[in-house]
Amino acid sequence: MSEAAAIPAPAVVGRIRPVWRRPLAIAGAVIALMWLVVAIFAPLIAPYDPLAQTFTALQPPSLDHPFGTDELGRDVLSRVIYGARVSIPLALLLVFLAATIGGVLGAIAGYFRGLADGTVMRVTDLVFAFPAIILAMVVTAVLGRGLRNAVLAIVIVAWPAYARVVRGLVLSIGDSEYVQSARLLGVSSRKTLFRDVLPNVAGPVLVLATLDLGTAILLLAGLSFLGLGAQPPDPEWGSMVATGTQYFEQWWIGTFPGLAIFTAVVAFNFLGDSLRDFFDPTSAGADRGR
Amino acid sequence: MSALLEVEGLRVRLPTRQGPVTVVDGVDYEVQPAEVFGVAGESGSGKTMSVLALLGLLPPGGAADGHARFGGRDLLRLRRSELRTVCGRDIGIVFQDPMTSLHPMLSIGQQLGEPLRIHLKLSRSAAKRQSAELLDAVRIPDPESALRAFPHQFSGGMRQRVAIAIALAGNPSLLIADEPTTALDVTVQAGIIRLLDRLRRERGLSVILITHDLGVMSSIADRISVFYAGRVVESADRKALVTRPRHPYTRALIDSLPHPEAPADTPLVPIRGMPPAAGAFPSGCTFHPRCGYAVASCTTDVPPLVREGERLLACPVDPLRQ
Amino acid sequence: MSVLELEEVDVTYERRDHVKLKAVVGASLSVDRGQIVGLVGESGCGKSSLARAAVGLVAPSAGRVRFEGQDVSALTRRARPRALTRLQLVFQNPYSSLNPRRKVGDQIADGLPHGTGGRAGRARVGELLERVGLSPGAAERFPSQFSGGQRQRIAIARALAADPSLIVLDEPLASLDASAQAQVANLLVELSRELSLGLLLISHDLAIVRHTADVVSVMYLGRIVETGPTREVWVAPLHPYTEALIAAVPRSDGAGTMPDALPGEVPDPARPPTGCRFHPRCPHRFARCPEEEPVLEAAFTARAVACWLPRDAVPTPPSGRAHTPGAPATNESPSSSSHEGVMPAHKGGTA
């Protein structure tokens, strides 16, 4: 008695909107893409050399200098554009490192359990006990100032979240019935790890990473604001905002870099939220019927 | 004697990714006072949706047509506020899963008290007394302390009894029970079946009992309607339907179930194929692809539900008539 | 010759509050080639834990599990020894027992002996799919494209790929529709007969077990309380709990007989009653019952029961039910609560 497979009853849905009808996702994607383009093509887009101190200092925004000039006579617009070259790629690198390190450690913890699990978990507990910015400050204080150490510091602060997520998934999928069935059929547990568990890990990690991009940019800017990250004369949004606080009357010096930080962070957050809804429609953000 | 509930031409449409689908396609039935009315059918037959439509509990985007006359009013035409009153007071509902149908954070007393104070306008002390009486009616031991307890302190069977007590709080004339015993062990199920039977006799309560379990239905229902793919295919009193089914689906369903009272080697005859999914109902008689007696007209003509004495039958071919 | 043998198996869990819970105590049963053994019981009786111990997903805390003469070792990180892959398990929920992201054919192929790949492998997968009543083309599709009954058949095909001599099935029919239940139940019986496959069928549905199993074992609160050929147990149960279970199954003859309820509730497995675990709810209990716990002992031929009631001769079938259909209820006395499965409050006793 052969049967053709039938598609089971279509699930009753409220209104799951396809990607192209979600305004937040589109806005996020567009802005994020824009910053990426800016970062890549900065030399072609920026009107002036960001380090050139050739202009009249402290000029308000004008046609020549849409974002005005700063205290050393540099064009703020060019500096904001080149700032993207610092923040965006570093944030991407940073998140990639944190996700990889955290993911591997989390997978080891979940797979081997026992001592490995306990050790990794206690270390993550330790890191979580500190506010991110404080810990990052401590690390840069120890290692010295500069962008490279700032990146390192933030990686140290960021990896535990990935370890937790991946460990949780390795444990729960490892205990799932289809993995147990495979094990009973003779498949080794290492094979099930790579074949069944890890593909399911990609989604949540991607969501976390996208949301983390915003945090990374913010942390980087924060460290630079405190003088621990980017050093003068590098154009970095956070240090530009720091300068802006000393020149309050010349509002354009701090506001435009600040807006850059804001838009970039918000864009990645929107993107991350939409990705999360896409992967897990049961989460609170999804617009769905009963 | 006029019917307590008269459903006529009920149609229910639900939104899906592929557009609206009809899950209930023209259903008629009547429930008399003090009667247990069984609604039998497999998943996807529309039995639950037809009842949710009466109570205004369809998922967002769902729509219902037809008439449902109850107490001189049409349930499908009532405003939300009026429907809420009717549902709290004149119609009680019990759902399948006692784990999720009770509020986990409110005490039993609070959950029972709510309908009593809102619908019967009882004072706090009167509500407390009445709550204890209700718990006693469903045979919860030590009602006074039970009122202070929380759902997680009770077993599944006890929770279902509490759910029934809450459903009876407004002193309804109709109780709708959707798979009330499916999640329960068989010995616990037996207790609930007996409880429903006693409540029906003591209070003159009518019960719409929705279940896929023909055994449960056969113990307690007075009349049974069989649903298939959104329509009623046969409706008769219990004994007649179970011992002399006339619709090929009813017959096939009975043959595919294990019967405890039949000899052990009676074969289980599965119904070939699968119940159709909503939105993909076959044309004509929806059962025709799986029916051993189908003829050409079955693929094109929708069989009307025809009254024959005490029985309603939707099968013009009627191959099983004695 | 027994394919699977459980000898005095205990399965212990640690609950969240660090209380050690014995989900299964002293369980013994055996399954022969080509035999279908049904294991029935209600919630909390430990049948699922027994199933997991039987295949080695969890190690028993006492007793032995032997498969084809070898001890069944629990799963570790290493690949399962080939000999043990002939002992398979089908889970209850066909929606979670298949990986949603892998093709059906690939999942079935997991069970094929090493080295069966390529064309031979694909052919074998096709054969297995047909054996369970699906088309070979199903191998290219994903689980989400199938119904519950079809998915359960895929899970069975996957278990068959390992050429098993015994399959443990944990509530395989529970999540299925009436149509699918009959199809899968018949399939299981066919496979058992054709392939001389032993089946340990765990279910709460007595009626289905009666139809499919040759031998039935009844569990209550972690203990096997009765075992015997299905037909005999059904007609003349020896243990009061078995009697109660059978009486609680609704009859579908349309006569309107109410099933009998069993008073009281299943006690907390962490604190079972003293002596016989069933005694607080047993209508036949006497002095010895709360004192000593009875063990499963042979009674007559091929039957066993764990109960202190004397068995001198072949028991007669239980008497007809007390409740006559349609009879009006008289003034209800407190004791009639027990008709509805509730232990009357004034009786002192565990409930």
mmCIF file of N, CA, C and O in Angstrom, chain B residues 66-133:
data_model
loop_
_atom_site.group_PDB
_atom_site.id
_atom_site.type_symbol
_atom_site.label_atom_id
_atom_site.label_comp_id
_atom_site.label_asym_id
_atom_site.label_seq_id
_atom_site.Cartn_x
_atom_site.Cartn_y
_atom_site.Cartn_z
ATOM 1 N N GLY B 66 -23.647 31.753 9.298
ATOM 2 C CA GLY B 66 -24.692 30.811 9.678
ATOM 3 C C GLY B 66 -25.401 31.308 10.915
ATOM 4 O O GLY B 66 -25.318 32.466 11.286
ATOM 5 N N HIS B 67 -26.123 30.393 11.542
ATOM 6 C CA HIS B 67 -26.895 30.777 12.719
ATOM 7 C C HIS B 67 -26.664 29.802 13.851
ATOM 8 O O HIS B 67 -26.486 28.603 13.620
ATOM 9 N N ALA B 68 -26.689 30.323 15.058
ATOM 10 C CA ALA B 68 -26.558 29.466 16.237
ATOM 11 C C ALA B 68 -27.533 30.017 17.269
ATOM 12 O O ALA B 68 -27.196 30.874 18.064
ATOM 13 N N ARG B 69 -28.742 29.470 17.272
ATOM 14 C CA ARG B 69 -29.796 30.025 18.123
ATOM 15 C C ARG B 69 -29.740 29.389 19.501
ATOM 16 O O ARG B 69 -29.844 28.180 19.667
ATOM 17 N N PHE B 70 -29.596 30.243 20.488
ATOM 18 C CA PHE B 70 -29.472 29.798 21.872
ATOM 19 C C PHE B 70 -30.184 30.796 22.760
ATOM 20 O O PHE B 70 -29.872 31.971 22.739
ATOM 21 N N GLY B 71 -31.149 30.303 23.541
ATOM 22 C CA GLY B 71 -31.847 31.198 24.460
ATOM 23 C C GLY B 71 -32.445 32.402 23.771
ATOM 24 O O GLY B 71 -32.382 33.501 24.295
ATOM 25 N N GLY B 72 -32.997 32.193 22.602
ATOM 26 C CA GLY B 72 -33.651 33.296 21.903
ATOM 27 C C GLY B 72 -32.701 34.245 21.204
ATOM 28 O O GLY B 72 -33.134 35.259 20.667
ATOM 29 N N ARG B 73 -31.420 33.973 21.215
ATOM 30 C CA ARG B 73 -30.481 34.863 20.535
ATOM 31 C C ARG B 73 -29.607 34.072 19.574
ATOM 32 O O ARG B 73 -29.458 32.862 19.719
ATOM 33 N N ASP B 74 -29.003 34.788 18.639
ATOM 34 C CA ASP B 74 -28.101 34.148 17.695
ATOM 35 C C ASP B 74 -26.672 34.416 18.163
ATOM 36 O O ASP B 74 -26.193 35.545 18.088
ATOM 37 N N LEU B 75 -25.990 33.390 18.619
ATOM 38 C CA LEU B 75 -24.653 33.558 19.182
ATOM 39 C C LEU B 75 -23.685 34.201 18.195
ATOM 40 O O LEU B 75 -22.764 34.897 18.577
ATOM 41 N N LEU B 76 -23.894 33.929 16.908
ATOM 42 C CA LEU B 76 -22.950 34.453 15.928
ATOM 43 C C LEU B 76 -23.172 35.921 15.622
ATOM 44 O O LEU B 76 -22.386 36.535 14.927
ATOM 45 N N ARG B 77 -24.273 36.456 16.144
ATOM 46 C CA ARG B 77 -24.554 37.863 15.856
ATOM 47 C C ARG B 77 -24.409 38.745 17.087
ATOM 48 O O ARG B 77 -24.684 39.915 17.055
ATOM 49 N N LEU B 78 -23.995 38.156 18.201
ATOM 50 C CA LEU B 78 -23.918 38.941 19.428
ATOM 51 C C LEU B 78 -22.672 39.795 19.459
ATOM 52 O O LEU B 78 -21.643 39.455 18.902
ATOM 53 N N ARG B 79 -22.775 40.902 20.183
ATOM 54 C CA ARG B 79 -21.603 41.747 20.393
ATOM 55 C C ARG B 79 -20.702 41.053 21.402
ATOM 56 O O ARG B 79 -21.153 40.252 22.211
ATOM 57 N N ARG B 80 -19.439 41.447 21.361
ATOM 58 C CA ARG B 80 -18.459 40.825 22.237
ATOM 59 C C ARG B 80 -18.902 40.815 23.692
ATOM 60 O O ARG B 80 -18.755 39.812 24.400
ATOM 61 N N SER B 81 -19.427 41.939 24.166
ATOM 62 C CA SER B 81 -19.786 42.017 25.585
ATOM 63 C C SER B 81 -20.948 41.092 25.909
ATOM 64 O O SER B 81 -20.967 40.451 26.958
ATOM 65 N N GLU B 82 -21.908 41.011 24.995
ATOM 66 C CA GLU B 82 -23.045 40.120 25.245
ATOM 67 C C GLU B 82 -22.599 38.662 25.218
ATOM 68 O O GLU B 82 -23.022 37.843 26.028
ATOM 69 N N LEU B 83 -21.723 38.375 24.260
ATOM 70 C CA LEU B 83 -21.239 37.001 24.141
ATOM 71 C C LEU B 83 -20.501 36.601 25.410
ATOM 72 O O LEU B 83 -20.619 35.480 25.894
ATOM 73 N N ARG B 84 -19.753 37.551 25.960
ATOM 74 C CA ARG B 84 -18.993 37.256 27.168
ATOM 75 C C ARG B 84 -19.925 36.879 28.304
ATOM 76 O O ARG B 84 -19.639 35.962 29.073
ATOM 77 N N THR B 85 -21.063 37.588 28.405
ATOM 78 C CA THR B 85 -22.035 37.263 29.453
ATOM 79 C C THR B 85 -22.609 35.880 29.236
ATOM 80 O O THR B 85 -22.694 35.069 30.154
ATOM 81 N N VAL B 86 -22.998 35.614 27.999
ATOM 82 C CA VAL B 86 -23.578 34.300 27.700
ATOM 83 C C VAL B 86 -22.583 33.201 28.022
ATOM 84 O O VAL B 86 -22.903 32.206 28.662
ATOM 85 N N CYS B 87 -21.346 33.401 27.607
ATOM 86 C CA CYS B 87 -20.352 32.357 27.827
ATOM 87 C C CYS B 87 -20.046 32.180 29.281
ATOM 88 O O CYS B 87 -19.731 31.093 29.740
ATOM 89 N N GLY B 88 -20.084 33.234 30.053
ATOM 90 C CA GLY B 88 -19.772 33.069 31.467
ATOM 91 C C GLY B 88 -20.923 32.458 32.240
ATOM 92 O O GLY B 88 -20.720 31.701 33.174
ATOM 93 N N ARG B 89 -22.130 32.777 31.797
ATOM 94 C CA ARG B 89 -23.267 32.414 32.624
ATOM 95 C C ARG B 89 -24.064 31.245 32.078
ATOM 96 O O ARG B 89 -24.409 30.333 32.809
ATOM 97 N N ASP B 90 -24.396 31.292 30.798
ATOM 98 C CA ASP B 90 -25.307 30.278 30.259
ATOM 99 C C ASP B 90 -24.590 29.110 29.599
ATOM 100 O O ASP B 90 -25.179 28.046 29.434
ATOM 101 N N ILE B 91 -23.358 29.343 29.190
ATOM 102 C CA ILE B 91 -22.598 28.265 28.560
ATOM 103 C C ILE B 91 -21.281 28.113 29.309
ATOM 104 O O ILE B 91 -20.588 29.082 29.559
ATOM 105 N N GLY B 92 -20.961 26.917 29.679
ATOM 106 C CA GLY B 92 -19.674 26.678 30.331
ATOM 107 C C GLY B 92 -18.770 25.909 29.377
ATOM 108 O O GLY B 92 -19.240 25.154 28.540
ATOM 109 N N ILE B 93 -17.450 26.139 29.504
ATOM 110 C CA ILE B 93 -16.516 25.457 28.598
ATOM 111 C C ILE B 93 -15.420 24.746 29.367
ATOM 112 O O ILE B 93 -14.882 25.277 30.326
ATOM 113 N N VAL B 94 -15.106 23.546 28.937
ATOM 114 C CA VAL B 94 -13.975 22.806 29.505
ATOM 115 C C VAL B 94 -13.075 22.373 28.354
ATOM 116 O O VAL B 94 -13.556 21.808 27.378
ATOM 117 N N PHE B 95 -11.799 22.646 28.462
ATOM 118 C CA PHE B 95 -10.876 22.304 27.392
ATOM 119 C C PHE B 95 -10.081 21.051 27.711
ATOM 120 O O PHE B 95 -10.201 20.470 28.778
ATOM 121 N N GLN B 96 -9.245 20.703 26.759
ATOM 122 C CA GLN B 96 -8.570 19.427 26.857
ATOM 123 C C GLN B 96 -7.527 19.368 27.957
ATOM 124 O O GLN B 96 -7.465 18.423 28.721
ATOM 125 N N ASP B 97 -6.659 20.376 27.986
ATOM 126 C CA ASP B 97 -5.474 20.224 28.810
ATOM 127 C C ASP B 97 -5.624 20.939 30.141
ATOM 128 O O ASP B 97 -5.547 22.161 30.193
ATOM 129 N N PRO B 98 -5.819 20.204 31.215
ATOM 130 C CA PRO B 98 -6.013 20.883 32.494
ATOM 131 C C PRO B 98 -4.761 21.603 32.969
ATOM 132 O O PRO B 98 -4.833 22.459 33.839
ATOM 133 N N MET B 99 -3.616 21.283 32.377
ATOM 134 C CA MET B 99 -2.409 21.995 32.781
ATOM 135 C C MET B 99 -2.459 23.451 32.358
ATOM 136 O O MET B 99 -1.964 24.324 33.039
ATOM 137 N N THR B 100 -3.011 23.699 31.183
ATOM 138 C CA THR B 100 -2.953 25.060 30.659
ATOM 139 C C THR B 100 -4.283 25.795 30.741
ATOM 140 O O THR B 100 -4.346 26.974 30.472
ATOM 141 N N SER B 101 -5.376 25.092 31.113
ATOM 142 C CA SER B 101 -6.634 25.818 31.135
ATOM 143 C C SER B 101 -6.873 26.495 32.476
ATOM 144 O O SER B 101 -7.787 27.288 32.607
ATOM 145 N N LEU B 102 -6.071 26.181 33.470
ATOM 146 C CA LEU B 102 -6.194 26.880 34.744
ATOM 147 C C LEU B 102 -5.040 27.863 34.882
ATOM 148 O O LEU B 102 -3.927 27.584 34.463
ATOM 149 N N HIS B 103 -5.305 28.987 35.508
ATOM 150 C CA HIS B 103 -4.269 30.005 35.699
ATOM 151 C C HIS B 103 -3.297 29.516 36.775
ATOM 152 O O HIS B 103 -3.711 29.236 37.890
ATOM 153 N N PRO B 104 -2.023 29.416 36.427
ATOM 154 C CA PRO B 104 -1.098 28.817 37.406
ATOM 155 C C PRO B 104 -0.828 29.686 38.630
ATOM 156 O O PRO B 104 -0.395 29.189 39.660
ATOM 157 N N MET B 105 -1.067 30.975 38.515
ATOM 158 C CA MET B 105 -0.688 31.850 39.626
ATOM 159 C C MET B 105 -1.842 32.239 40.539
ATOM 160 O O MET B 105 -1.642 32.905 41.532
ATOM 161 N N LEU B 106 -3.057 31.859 40.175
ATOM 162 C CA LEU B 106 -4.196 32.214 41.022
ATOM 163 C C LEU B 106 -4.668 30.984 41.775
ATOM 164 O O LEU B 106 -4.640 29.880 41.252
ATOM 165 N N SER B 107 -5.112 31.179 42.997
ATOM 166 C CA SER B 107 -5.609 30.043 43.767
ATOM 167 C C SER B 107 -6.916 29.553 43.165
ATOM 168 O O SER B 107 -7.582 30.259 42.423
ATOM 169 N N ILE B 108 -7.276 28.340 43.532
ATOM 170 C CA ILE B 108 -8.532 27.771 43.038
ATOM 171 C C ILE B 108 -9.698 28.656 43.443
ATOM 172 O O ILE B 108 -10.615 28.900 42.664
ATOM 173 N N GLY B 109 -9.641 29.130 44.667
ATOM 174 C CA GLY B 109 -10.709 29.984 45.159
ATOM 175 C C GLY B 109 -10.866 31.237 44.321
ATOM 176 O O GLY B 109 -11.970 31.664 43.989
ATOM 177 N N GLN B 110 -9.735 31.834 43.936
ATOM 178 C CA GLN B 110 -9.797 33.046 43.122
ATOM 179 C C GLN B 110 -10.377 32.745 41.753
ATOM 180 O O GLN B 110 -11.166 33.510 41.206
ATOM 181 N N GLN B 111 -9.987 31.607 41.186
ATOM 182 C CA GLN B 111 -10.463 31.297 39.835
ATOM 183 C C GLN B 111 -11.939 30.941 39.832
ATOM 184 O O GLN B 111 -12.655 31.229 38.880
ATOM 185 N N LEU B 112 -12.391 30.299 40.900
ATOM 186 C CA LEU B 112 -13.816 29.980 40.994
ATOM 187 C C LEU B 112 -14.612 31.223 41.321
ATOM 188 O O LEU B 112 -15.726 31.413 40.843
ATOM 189 N N GLY B 113 -14.043 32.056 42.172
ATOM 190 C CA GLY B 113 -14.774 33.227 42.631
ATOM 191 C C GLY B 113 -15.055 34.216 41.528
ATOM 192 O O GLY B 113 -16.080 34.897 41.525
ATOM 193 N N GLU B 114 -14.140 34.283 40.572
ATOM 194 C CA GLU B 114 -14.278 35.299 39.539
ATOM 195 C C GLU B 114 -15.605 35.223 38.791
ATOM 196 O O GLU B 114 -16.349 36.199 38.736
ATOM 197 N N PRO B 115 -15.959 34.063 38.195
ATOM 198 C CA PRO B 115 -17.251 34.030 37.492
ATOM 199 C C PRO B 115 -18.421 34.216 38.441
ATOM 200 O O PRO B 115 -19.437 34.797 38.064
ATOM 201 N N LEU B 116 -18.292 33.748 39.670
ATOM 202 C CA LEU B 116 -19.404 33.878 40.605
ATOM 203 C C LEU B 116 -19.681 35.339 40.915
ATOM 204 O O LEU B 116 -20.833 35.763 40.992
ATOM 205 N N ARG B 117 -18.617 36.110 41.075
ATOM 206 C CA ARG B 117 -18.848 37.510 41.420
ATOM 207 C C ARG B 117 -19.244 38.317 40.196
ATOM 208 O O ARG B 117 -20.065 39.220 40.282
ATOM 209 N N ILE B 118 -18.673 37.968 39.057
ATOM 210 C CA ILE B 118 -18.968 38.768 37.862
ATOM 211 C C ILE B 118 -20.332 38.422 37.283
ATOM 212 O O ILE B 118 -21.123 39.301 36.977
ATOM 213 N N HIS B 119 -20.590 37.125 37.116
ATOM 214 C CA HIS B 119 -21.836 36.760 36.427
ATOM 215 C C HIS B 119 -23.016 36.600 37.352
ATOM 216 O O HIS B 119 -24.142 36.890 36.982
ATOM 217 N N LEU B 120 -22.801 36.099 38.549
ATOM 218 C CA LEU B 120 -23.930 35.926 39.455
ATOM 219 C C LEU B 120 -23.994 37.060 40.473
ATOM 220 O O LEU B 120 -24.880 37.091 41.309
ATOM 221 N N LYS B 121 -23.038 37.947 40.407
ATOM 222 C CA LYS B 121 -23.022 39.116 41.288
ATOM 223 C C LYS B 121 -23.084 38.726 42.764
ATOM 224 O O LYS B 121 -23.749 39.372 43.569
ATOM 225 N N LEU B 122 -22.402 37.689 43.129
ATOM 226 C CA LEU B 122 -22.416 37.269 44.523
ATOM 227 C C LEU B 122 -21.429 38.079 45.333
ATOM 228 O O LEU B 122 -20.426 38.567 44.822
ATOM 229 N N SER B 123 -21.692 38.221 46.614
ATOM 230 C CA SER B 123 -20.746 38.905 47.486
ATOM 231 C C SER B 123 -19.576 37.968 47.743
ATOM 232 O O SER B 123 -19.617 36.787 47.433
ATOM 233 N N ARG B 124 -18.527 38.522 48.332
ATOM 234 C CA ARG B 124 -17.334 37.718 48.538
ATOM 235 C C ARG B 124 -17.601 36.489 49.377
ATOM 236 O O ARG B 124 -17.156 35.388 49.061
ATOM 237 N N SER B 125 -18.345 36.650 50.465
ATOM 238 C CA SER B 125 -18.574 35.487 51.336
ATOM 239 C C SER B 125 -19.509 34.498 50.676
ATOM 240 O O SER B 125 -19.329 33.279 50.796
ATOM 241 N N ALA B 126 -20.515 35.010 49.974
ATOM 242 C CA ALA B 126 -21.428 34.098 49.290
ATOM 243 C C ALA B 126 -20.674 33.341 48.206
ATOM 244 O O ALA B 126 -20.886 32.148 47.997
ATOM 245 N N ALA B 127 -19.765 34.040 47.541
ATOM 246 C CA ALA B 127 -18.985 33.385 46.484
ATOM 247 C C ALA B 127 -18.122 32.282 47.088
ATOM 248 O O ALA B 127 -17.982 31.204 46.505
ATOM 249 N N LYS B 128 -17.579 32.556 48.252
ATOM 250 C CA LYS B 128 -16.733 31.542 48.882
ATOM 251 C C LYS B 128 -17.540 30.302 49.218
ATOM 252 O O LYS B 128 -17.101 29.173 48.980
ATOM 253 N N ARG B 129 -18.715 30.502 49.740
ATOM 254 C CA ARG B 129 -19.564 29.361 50.082
ATOM 255 C C ARG B 129 -19.939 28.584 48.838
ATOM 256 O O ARG B 129 -19.868 27.356 48.789
ATOM 257 N N GLN B 130 -20.320 29.338 47.819
ATOM 258 C CA GLN B 130 -20.739 28.692 46.579
ATOM 259 C C GLN B 130 -19.567 27.942 45.944
ATOM 260 O O GLN B 130 -19.732 26.855 45.395
ATOM 261 N N SER B 131 -18.371 28.517 46.033
ATOM 262 C CA SER B 131 -17.196 27.850 45.472
ATOM 263 C C SER B 131 -16.970 26.510 46.148
ATOM 264 O O SER B 131 -16.697 25.509 45.495
ATOM 265 N N ALA B 132 -17.081 26.511 47.472
ATOM 266 C CA ALA B 132 -16.878 25.249 48.185
ATOM 267 C C ALA B 132 -17.921 24.226 47.760
ATOM 268 O O ALA B 132 -17.623 23.040 47.591
ATOM 269 N N GLU B 133 -19.141 24.698 47.558
ATOM 270 C CA GLU B 133 -20.202 23.769 47.129
ATOM 271 C C GLU B 133 -19.907 23.213 45.748
ATOM 272 O O GLU B 133 -20.136 22.029 45.483
#
